[in-house]
């Protein structure tokens, strides 16, 4: 079990988010002990434009961590027991991930270049989304799930996953138009991801790897989805985002 993540020393101590406590990929949540109780998990949305942009970057990534865990379980279930309901759930997971991409990357290009990107550079010059350990198994799981289903049955899943790639590219084109990634700029782009880099990704985004009971995990997940939903209701991006999150939350 990793130690709880402390407020980072590289400058974004003003990200007022609770540490997201997650099990390692492939590790189950633990049962709640007798008398288990959950302290309220509060997530406040700042009004200051700079703080709001950074808040969305971090909270949206917390949402992505949670969606990645959901997708891993959903795709694994599809591989073992293909059925239409599970296909719809996995497709909804990719739709929810597309919302997280849009939400976390909703700042202006100038805000990204002046505030967010320098934070990552200061933390690690080669900082990369490739270090996200929860995302790593998803491409292979998706391929295997589609193979198990066949092209016709897998169509909703294929469509949602392709739309997710488009959503990712849209954010990249808007925030880093034609520019190289930090990983490529650093000259480390051809190296294999290490456990230390995976841990660095967790650390930056205030994620602690530890045993987590079911009720605590679900409470934090609900708090993250609710906070994003309320923020999008007040500062909308696309009308369908809020509905996607509400549908996703009800299917969990």
PDB file of C-alpha atoms in Angstrom:
ATOM      1  CA  UNK A   1       0.000   0.000   0.000  1.00  0.00           C
ATOM      2  CA  UNK A   2       1.373   3.388  -0.940  1.00  0.00           C
ATOM      3  CA  UNK A   3       1.467   6.235   1.524  1.00  0.00           C
ATOM      4  CA  UNK A   4      -1.307   8.819   1.187  1.00  0.00           C
ATOM      5  CA  UNK A   5      -0.416  11.502  -1.291  1.00  0.00           C
ATOM      6  CA  UNK A   6       0.417  14.821   0.353  1.00  0.00           C
ATOM      7  CA  UNK A   7      -0.155  18.239  -1.141  1.00  0.00           C
ATOM      8  CA  UNK A   8       2.439  18.499  -3.884  1.00  0.00           C
ATOM      9  CA  UNK A   9       5.542  20.601  -3.461  1.00  0.00           C
ATOM     10  CA  UNK A  10       5.857  21.725  -7.063  1.00  0.00           C
ATOM     11  CA  UNK A  11       3.328  24.528  -6.865  1.00  0.00           C
ATOM     12  CA  UNK A  12      -0.304  23.501  -7.272  1.00  0.00           C
ATOM     13  CA  UNK A  13      -1.155  23.342  -3.580  1.00  0.00           C
ATOM     14  CA  UNK A  14      -4.222  25.409  -4.422  1.00  0.00           C
ATOM     15  CA  UNK A  15      -5.877  22.429  -6.120  1.00  0.00           C
ATOM     16  CA  UNK A  16      -8.494  21.875  -3.455  1.00  0.00           C
ATOM     17  CA  UNK A  17      -9.312  18.233  -4.168  1.00  0.00           C
ATOM     18  CA  UNK A  18      -9.350  15.222  -1.856  1.00  0.00           C
ATOM     19  CA  UNK A  19      -6.822  12.516  -2.661  1.00  0.00           C
ATOM     20  CA  UNK A  20      -8.372   9.843  -4.872  1.00  0.00           C
ATOM     21  CA  UNK A  21      -7.707   6.472  -3.237  1.00  0.00           C
ATOM     22  CA  UNK A  22      -7.588   3.674  -5.806  1.00  0.00           C
ATOM     23  CA  UNK A  23      -6.613   0.006  -5.809  1.00  0.00           C
ATOM     24  CA  UNK A  24      -3.994  -1.109  -8.287  1.00  0.00           C
ATOM     25  CA  UNK A  25      -5.399  -2.222 -11.669  1.00  0.00           C
ATOM     26  CA  UNK A  26      -6.694  -5.762 -11.409  1.00  0.00           C
ATOM     27  CA  UNK A  27      -7.082  -5.521  -7.629  1.00  0.00           C
ATOM     28  CA  UNK A  28     -10.571  -5.762  -6.207  1.00  0.00           C
ATOM     29  CA  UNK A  29     -12.132  -3.365  -3.738  1.00  0.00           C
ATOM     30  CA  UNK A  30     -12.182  -4.810  -0.236  1.00  0.00           C
ATOM     31  CA  UNK A  31     -15.397  -5.508   1.708  1.00  0.00           C
ATOM     32  CA  UNK A  32     -16.468  -2.910   4.229  1.00  0.00           C
ATOM     33  CA  UNK A  33     -15.784  -3.772   7.857  1.00  0.00           C
ATOM     34  CA  UNK A  34     -18.578  -3.959  10.409  1.00  0.00           C
ATOM     35  CA  UNK A  35     -19.603  -0.467  11.355  1.00  0.00           C
ATOM     36  CA  UNK A  36     -17.866   1.019   8.338  1.00  0.00           C
ATOM     37  CA  UNK A  37     -18.813   4.642   7.850  1.00  0.00           C
ATOM     38  CA  UNK A  38     -17.924   7.193   5.230  1.00  0.00           C
ATOM     39  CA  UNK A  39     -16.977  10.746   6.033  1.00  0.00           C
ATOM     40  CA  UNK A  40     -18.498  13.267   3.602  1.00  0.00           C
ATOM     41  CA  UNK A  41     -16.343  13.853   0.523  1.00  0.00           C
ATOM     42  CA  UNK A  42     -16.567  17.506  -0.412  1.00  0.00           C
ATOM     43  CA  UNK A  43     -15.431  18.907  -3.753  1.00  0.00           C
ATOM     44  CA  UNK A  44     -15.626  22.673  -4.154  1.00  0.00           C
ATOM     45  CA  UNK A  45     -15.532  24.322  -7.579  1.00  0.00           C
ATOM     46  CA  UNK A  46     -13.464  27.542  -7.531  1.00  0.00           C
ATOM     47  CA  UNK A  47     -14.672  30.729  -9.200  1.00  0.00           C
ATOM     48  CA  UNK A  48     -11.278  32.188 -10.135  1.00  0.00           C
ATOM     49  CA  UNK A  49     -10.717  31.472 -13.861  1.00  0.00           C
ATOM     50  CA  UNK A  50      -7.175  30.137 -13.436  1.00  0.00           C
ATOM     51  CA  UNK A  51      -8.071  27.981 -10.440  1.00  0.00           C
ATOM     52  CA  UNK A  52     -11.168  26.763 -12.279  1.00  0.00           C
ATOM     53  CA  UNK A  53      -9.121  25.660 -15.299  1.00  0.00           C
ATOM     54  CA  UNK A  54      -6.641  23.770 -13.122  1.00  0.00           C
ATOM     55  CA  UNK A  55      -9.488  22.328 -11.053  1.00  0.00           C
ATOM     56  CA  UNK A  56     -11.084  20.927 -14.213  1.00  0.00           C
ATOM     57  CA  UNK A  57      -7.764  19.482 -15.369  1.00  0.00           C
ATOM     58  CA  UNK A  58      -7.323  17.551 -12.125  1.00  0.00           C
ATOM     59  CA  UNK A  59     -10.951  16.683 -11.392  1.00  0.00           C
ATOM     60  CA  UNK A  60     -11.493  15.546 -14.980  1.00  0.00           C
ATOM     61  CA  UNK A  61      -8.504  13.242 -14.639  1.00  0.00           C
ATOM     62  CA  UNK A  62      -9.926  11.875 -11.390  1.00  0.00           C
ATOM     63  CA  UNK A  63     -13.050  11.110 -13.373  1.00  0.00           C
ATOM     64  CA  UNK A  64     -10.920   9.403 -16.029  1.00  0.00           C
ATOM     65  CA  UNK A  65      -9.225   7.190 -13.421  1.00  0.00           C
ATOM     66  CA  UNK A  66     -12.661   6.083 -12.234  1.00  0.00           C
ATOM     67  CA  UNK A  67     -13.944   5.483 -15.772  1.00  0.00           C
ATOM     68  CA  UNK A  68     -10.828   3.500 -16.685  1.00  0.00           C
ATOM     69  CA  UNK A  69     -11.482   1.145 -13.772  1.00  0.00           C
ATOM     70  CA  UNK A  70     -15.094   0.767 -14.876  1.00  0.00           C
ATOM     71  CA  UNK A  71     -14.049   0.076 -18.477  1.00  0.00           C
ATOM     72  CA  UNK A  72     -11.487  -2.539 -17.480  1.00  0.00           C
ATOM     73  CA  UNK A  73     -14.108  -4.463 -15.541  1.00  0.00           C
ATOM     74  CA  UNK A  74     -16.746  -4.018 -18.271  1.00  0.00           C
ATOM     75  CA  UNK A  75     -14.495  -5.143 -21.124  1.00  0.00           C
ATOM     76  CA  UNK A  76     -13.191  -8.104 -19.141  1.00  0.00           C
ATOM     77  CA  UNK A  77     -16.793  -9.154 -18.469  1.00  0.00           C
ATOM     78  CA  UNK A  78     -17.590  -8.846 -22.171  1.00  0.00           C
ATOM     79  CA  UNK A  79     -14.704 -11.106 -23.109  1.00  0.00           C
ATOM     80  CA  UNK A  80     -15.900 -13.791 -20.717  1.00  0.00           C
ATOM     81  CA  UNK A  81     -19.668 -13.392 -21.174  1.00  0.00           C
ATOM     82  CA  UNK A  82     -20.597 -11.419 -24.314  1.00  0.00           C
ATOM     83  CA  UNK A  83     -24.118 -10.003 -24.207  1.00  0.00           C
ATOM     84  CA  UNK A  84     -25.914  -6.915 -25.489  1.00  0.00           C
ATOM     85  CA  UNK A  85     -26.392  -5.288 -22.079  1.00  0.00           C
ATOM     86  CA  UNK A  86     -22.689  -5.481 -21.315  1.00  0.00           C
ATOM     87  CA  UNK A  87     -21.945  -4.011 -24.747  1.00  0.00           C
ATOM     88  CA  UNK A  88     -24.145  -1.008 -23.959  1.00  0.00           C
ATOM     89  CA  UNK A  89     -22.477  -0.541 -20.565  1.00  0.00           C
ATOM     90  CA  UNK A  90     -18.978  -0.621 -22.035  1.00  0.00           C
ATOM     91  CA  UNK A  91     -20.012   1.806 -24.784  1.00  0.00           C
ATOM     92  CA  UNK A  92     -21.422   4.119 -22.120  1.00  0.00           C
ATOM     93  CA  UNK A  93     -18.070   3.918 -20.346  1.00  0.00           C
ATOM     94  CA  UNK A  94     -16.303   5.199 -23.455  1.00  0.00           C
ATOM     95  CA  UNK A  95     -18.893   7.968 -23.777  1.00  0.00           C
ATOM     96  CA  UNK A  96     -18.210   8.954 -20.159  1.00  0.00           C
ATOM     97  CA  UNK A  97     -14.473   8.948 -20.850  1.00  0.00           C
ATOM     98  CA  UNK A  98     -15.083  11.303 -23.784  1.00  0.00           C
ATOM     99  CA  UNK A  99     -16.829  13.678 -21.387  1.00  0.00           C
ATOM    100  CA  UNK A 100     -13.836  13.538 -19.024  1.00  0.00           C
ATOM    101  CA  UNK A 101     -11.496  14.416 -21.884  1.00  0.00           C
ATOM    102  CA  UNK A 102     -13.626  17.372 -22.914  1.00  0.00           C
ATOM    103  CA  UNK A 103     -14.058  18.547 -19.327  1.00  0.00           C
ATOM    104  CA  UNK A 104     -10.424  18.281 -18.235  1.00  0.00           C
ATOM    105  CA  UNK A 105      -9.191  19.889 -21.449  1.00  0.00           C
ATOM    106  CA  UNK A 106     -11.783  22.661 -21.619  1.00  0.00           C
ATOM    107  CA  UNK A 107      -9.387  25.495 -20.798  1.00  0.00           C
ATOM    108  CA  UNK A 108      -8.117  27.926 -23.419  1.00  0.00           C
ATOM    109  CA  UNK A 109      -4.906  27.230 -25.302  1.00  0.00           C
ATOM    110  CA  UNK A 110      -3.311  30.171 -23.532  1.00  0.00           C
ATOM    111  CA  UNK A 111      -4.303  28.833 -20.117  1.00  0.00           C
ATOM    112  CA  UNK A 112      -2.875  25.445 -20.990  1.00  0.00           C
ATOM    113  CA  UNK A 113       0.411  26.881 -22.255  1.00  0.00           C
ATOM    114  CA  UNK A 114       0.831  29.410 -19.437  1.00  0.00           C
ATOM    115  CA  UNK A 115      -0.393  27.417 -16.434  1.00  0.00           C
ATOM    116  CA  UNK A 116      -1.119  23.711 -16.890  1.00  0.00           C
ATOM    117  CA  UNK A 117       1.682  22.580 -19.191  1.00  0.00           C
ATOM    118  CA  UNK A 118       4.364  24.344 -17.080  1.00  0.00           C
ATOM    119  CA  UNK A 119       3.050  22.529 -13.991  1.00  0.00           C
ATOM    120  CA  UNK A 120       3.640  19.194 -15.694  1.00  0.00           C
ATOM    121  CA  UNK A 121       7.043  20.265 -17.037  1.00  0.00           C
ATOM    122  CA  UNK A 122       8.122  21.341 -13.559  1.00  0.00           C
ATOM    123  CA  UNK A 123       6.989  18.030 -12.134  1.00  0.00           C
ATOM    124  CA  UNK A 124       8.685  15.965 -14.844  1.00  0.00           C
ATOM    125  CA  UNK A 125       9.925  17.255 -18.230  1.00  0.00           C
ATOM    126  CA  UNK A 126       8.761  14.013 -19.906  1.00  0.00           C
ATOM    127  CA  UNK A 127       5.358  13.877 -18.200  1.00  0.00           C
ATOM    128  CA  UNK A 128       2.991  11.784 -20.315  1.00  0.00           C
ATOM    129  CA  UNK A 129      -0.465  10.273 -20.378  1.00  0.00           C
ATOM    130  CA  UNK A 130       1.265   7.046 -21.422  1.00  0.00           C
ATOM    131  CA  UNK A 131       2.157   6.645 -17.754  1.00  0.00           C
ATOM    132  CA  UNK A 132      -1.491   6.119 -16.756  1.00  0.00           C
ATOM    133  CA  UNK A 133      -1.419   2.566 -15.422  1.00  0.00           C
ATOM    134  CA  UNK A 134      -5.226   2.208 -15.398  1.00  0.00           C
ATOM    135  CA  UNK A 135      -5.460   3.025 -19.104  1.00  0.00           C
ATOM    136  CA  UNK A 136      -2.681   0.671 -20.221  1.00  0.00           C
ATOM    137  CA  UNK A 137      -4.768  -2.542 -20.388  1.00  0.00           C
ATOM    138  CA  UNK A 138      -7.735  -0.943 -22.173  1.00  0.00           C
ATOM    139  CA  UNK A 139      -6.617  -1.133 -25.855  1.00  0.00           C
ATOM    140  CA  UNK A 140      -5.935  -4.869 -25.606  1.00  0.00           C
ATOM    141  CA  UNK A 141      -9.145  -5.500 -23.654  1.00  0.00           C
ATOM    142  CA  UNK A 142     -11.113  -3.570 -26.278  1.00  0.00           C
ATOM    143  CA  UNK A 143      -9.561  -5.593 -29.103  1.00  0.00           C
ATOM    144  CA  UNK A 144     -10.338  -8.867 -27.359  1.00  0.00           C
ATOM    145  CA  UNK A 145     -13.901  -7.807 -26.516  1.00  0.00           C
ATOM    146  CA  UNK A 146     -14.618  -6.828 -30.114  1.00  0.00           C
ATOM    147  CA  UNK A 147     -13.186 -10.134 -31.328  1.00  0.00           C
ATOM    148  CA  UNK A 148     -15.363 -12.067 -28.874  1.00  0.00           C
ATOM    149  CA  UNK A 149     -18.493 -10.208 -29.977  1.00  0.00           C
ATOM    150  CA  UNK A 150     -17.998 -10.052 -33.712  1.00  0.00           C
ATOM    151  CA  UNK A 151     -18.380  -6.861 -35.793  1.00  0.00           C
ATOM    152  CA  UNK A 152     -22.186  -6.653 -35.737  1.00  0.00           C
ATOM    153  CA  UNK A 153     -22.698  -7.168 -31.999  1.00  0.00           C
ATOM    154  CA  UNK A 154     -19.689  -4.965 -31.205  1.00  0.00           C
ATOM    155  CA  UNK A 155     -20.911  -2.004 -33.298  1.00  0.00           C
ATOM    156  CA  UNK A 156     -22.100   0.179 -30.360  1.00  0.00           C
ATOM    157  CA  UNK A 157     -18.794  -0.416 -28.577  1.00  0.00           C
ATOM    158  CA  UNK A 158     -16.761   0.230 -31.728  1.00  0.00           C
ATOM    159  CA  UNK A 159     -18.655   3.441 -32.418  1.00  0.00           C
ATOM    160  CA  UNK A 160     -18.202   4.747 -28.857  1.00  0.00           C
ATOM    161  CA  UNK A 161     -14.492   3.881 -28.769  1.00  0.00           C
ATOM    162  CA  UNK A 162     -13.900   5.601 -32.122  1.00  0.00           C
ATOM    163  CA  UNK A 163     -15.776   8.690 -30.902  1.00  0.00           C
ATOM    164  CA  UNK A 164     -13.546   8.633 -27.843  1.00  0.00           C
ATOM    165  CA  UNK A 165     -10.429   8.737 -30.027  1.00  0.00           C
ATOM    166  CA  UNK A 166     -11.907  11.693 -31.899  1.00  0.00           C
ATOM    167  CA  UNK A 167     -12.603  13.462 -28.584  1.00  0.00           C
ATOM    168  CA  UNK A 168      -8.990  12.897 -27.537  1.00  0.00           C
ATOM    169  CA  UNK A 169      -7.659  14.256 -30.817  1.00  0.00           C
ATOM    170  CA  UNK A 170      -9.917  17.309 -30.588  1.00  0.00           C
ATOM    171  CA  UNK A 171      -8.439  18.239 -27.215  1.00  0.00           C
ATOM    172  CA  UNK A 172      -4.889  17.663 -28.451  1.00  0.00           C
ATOM    173  CA  UNK A 173      -5.396  19.751 -31.596  1.00  0.00           C
ATOM    174  CA  UNK A 174      -6.884  22.609 -29.608  1.00  0.00           C
ATOM    175  CA  UNK A 175      -4.365  22.701 -26.760  1.00  0.00           C
ATOM    176  CA  UNK A 176      -1.173  21.550 -28.527  1.00  0.00           C
ATOM    177  CA  UNK A 177      -1.729  22.364 -32.221  1.00  0.00           C
ATOM    178  CA  UNK A 178       1.112  20.823 -34.203  1.00  0.00           C
ATOM    179  CA  UNK A 179       3.386  20.798 -31.172  1.00  0.00           C
ATOM    180  CA  UNK A 180       5.303  17.818 -29.791  1.00  0.00           C
ATOM    181  CA  UNK A 181       4.318  16.128 -26.552  1.00  0.00           C
ATOM    182  CA  UNK A 182       6.413  16.630 -23.444  1.00  0.00           C
ATOM    183  CA  UNK A 183       7.540  13.018 -23.715  1.00  0.00           C
ATOM    184  CA  UNK A 184       8.779  13.518 -27.269  1.00  0.00           C
ATOM    185  CA  UNK A 185      10.418  16.835 -26.428  1.00  0.00           C
ATOM    186  CA  UNK A 186      12.305  15.137 -23.599  1.00  0.00           C
ATOM    187  CA  UNK A 187      13.818  12.523 -25.919  1.00  0.00           C
ATOM    188  CA  UNK A 188      12.404   9.665 -23.849  1.00  0.00           C
ATOM    189  CA  UNK A 189       9.497   8.798 -26.174  1.00  0.00           C
ATOM    190  CA  UNK A 190      10.868   5.403 -27.264  1.00  0.00           C
ATOM    191  CA  UNK A 191      11.468   4.013 -23.795  1.00  0.00           C
ATOM    192  CA  UNK A 192       9.169   1.525 -22.095  1.00  0.00           C
ATOM    193  CA  UNK A 193       7.011   2.941 -19.314  1.00  0.00           C
ATOM    194  CA  UNK A 194       8.448   2.114 -15.903  1.00  0.00           C
ATOM    195  CA  UNK A 195       6.700   1.536 -12.587  1.00  0.00           C
ATOM    196  CA  UNK A 196       8.376   4.699 -11.325  1.00  0.00           C
ATOM    197  CA  UNK A 197       6.748   6.708 -14.131  1.00  0.00           C
ATOM    198  CA  UNK A 198       3.372   5.134 -13.399  1.00  0.00           C
ATOM    199  CA  UNK A 199       3.809   6.169  -9.784  1.00  0.00           C
ATOM    200  CA  UNK A 200       4.748   9.690 -10.879  1.00  0.00           C
ATOM    201  CA  UNK A 201       1.555   9.978 -12.893  1.00  0.00           C
ATOM    202  CA  UNK A 202      -0.459   8.936  -9.826  1.00  0.00           C
ATOM    203  CA  UNK A 203       1.429  11.366  -7.623  1.00  0.00           C
ATOM    204  CA  UNK A 204       0.878  14.337  -9.899  1.00  0.00           C
ATOM    205  CA  UNK A 205      -2.852  13.741 -10.082  1.00  0.00           C
ATOM    206  CA  UNK A 206      -3.218  13.176  -6.322  1.00  0.00           C
ATOM    207  CA  UNK A 207      -3.964   9.459  -6.552  1.00  0.00           C
ATOM    208  CA  UNK A 208      -2.972   7.086  -3.763  1.00  0.00           C
ATOM    209  CA  UNK A 209      -2.769   3.331  -4.396  1.00  0.00           C
ATOM    210  CA  UNK A 210      -4.079   1.380  -1.443  1.00  0.00           C
ATOM    211  CA  UNK A 211      -6.730  -1.044  -0.279  1.00  0.00           C
ATOM    212  CA  UNK A 212     -10.066   0.736  -0.603  1.00  0.00           C
ATOM    213  CA  UNK A 213     -13.391  -0.497   0.730  1.00  0.00           C
ATOM    214  CA  UNK A 214     -16.479  -0.560  -1.471  1.00  0.00           C
ATOM    215  CA  UNK A 215     -18.382   2.196   0.325  1.00  0.00           C
ATOM    216  CA  UNK A 216     -15.472   4.643   0.366  1.00  0.00           C
ATOM    217  CA  UNK A 217     -14.739   4.096  -3.311  1.00  0.00           C
ATOM    218  CA  UNK A 218     -18.371   4.494  -4.324  1.00  0.00           C
ATOM    219  CA  UNK A 219     -18.767   7.634  -2.215  1.00  0.00           C
ATOM    220  CA  UNK A 220     -15.736   9.263  -3.817  1.00  0.00           C
ATOM    221  CA  UNK A 221     -16.870   8.218  -7.282  1.00  0.00           C
ATOM    222  CA  UNK A 222     -20.290   9.735  -6.652  1.00  0.00           C
ATOM    223  CA  UNK A 223     -18.698  12.947  -5.358  1.00  0.00           C
ATOM    224  CA  UNK A 224     -16.487  13.289  -8.454  1.00  0.00           C
ATOM    225  CA  UNK A 225     -19.320  12.652 -10.914  1.00  0.00           C
ATOM    226  CA  UNK A 226     -21.651  14.993  -9.024  1.00  0.00           C
ATOM    227  CA  UNK A 227     -19.077  17.801  -8.896  1.00  0.00           C
ATOM    228  CA  UNK A 228     -18.358  17.515 -12.616  1.00  0.00           C
ATOM    229  CA  UNK A 229     -22.072  17.374 -13.395  1.00  0.00           C
ATOM    230  CA  UNK A 230     -22.829  20.487 -11.339  1.00  0.00           C
ATOM    231  CA  UNK A 231     -19.899  22.355 -12.904  1.00  0.00           C
ATOM    232  CA  UNK A 232     -21.072  21.444 -16.398  1.00  0.00           C
ATOM    233  CA  UNK A 233     -24.604  22.551 -15.550  1.00  0.00           C
ATOM    234  CA  UNK A 234     -23.253  25.964 -14.531  1.00  0.00           C
ATOM    235  CA  UNK A 235     -20.563  26.214 -17.218  1.00  0.00           C
ATOM    236  CA  UNK A 236     -21.715  23.886 -20.023  1.00  0.00           C
ATOM    237  CA  UNK A 237     -19.577  22.637 -22.877  1.00  0.00           C
ATOM    238  CA  UNK A 238     -22.007  20.507 -24.898  1.00  0.00           C
ATOM    239  CA  UNK A 239     -25.584  19.770 -23.954  1.00  0.00           C
ATOM    240  CA  UNK A 240     -25.144  16.005 -24.169  1.00  0.00           C
ATOM    241  CA  UNK A 241     -22.312  15.867 -21.623  1.00  0.00           C
ATOM    242  CA  UNK A 242     -24.527  16.274 -18.579  1.00  0.00           C
ATOM    243  CA  UNK A 243     -26.967  13.637 -19.786  1.00  0.00           C
ATOM    244  CA  UNK A 244     -24.140  11.201 -20.496  1.00  0.00           C
ATOM    245  CA  UNK A 245     -22.790  11.604 -16.965  1.00  0.00           C
ATOM    246  CA  UNK A 246     -26.232  11.217 -15.394  1.00  0.00           C
ATOM    247  CA  UNK A 247     -26.860   8.039 -17.390  1.00  0.00           C
ATOM    248  CA  UNK A 248     -23.423   6.696 -16.519  1.00  0.00           C
ATOM    249  CA  UNK A 249     -23.948   7.373 -12.802  1.00  0.00           C
ATOM    250  CA  UNK A 250     -27.278   5.532 -12.772  1.00  0.00           C
ATOM    251  CA  UNK A 251     -25.749   2.450 -14.443  1.00  0.00           C
ATOM    252  CA  UNK A 252     -22.916   1.991 -11.953  1.00  0.00           C
TER     253      UNK A 252
END
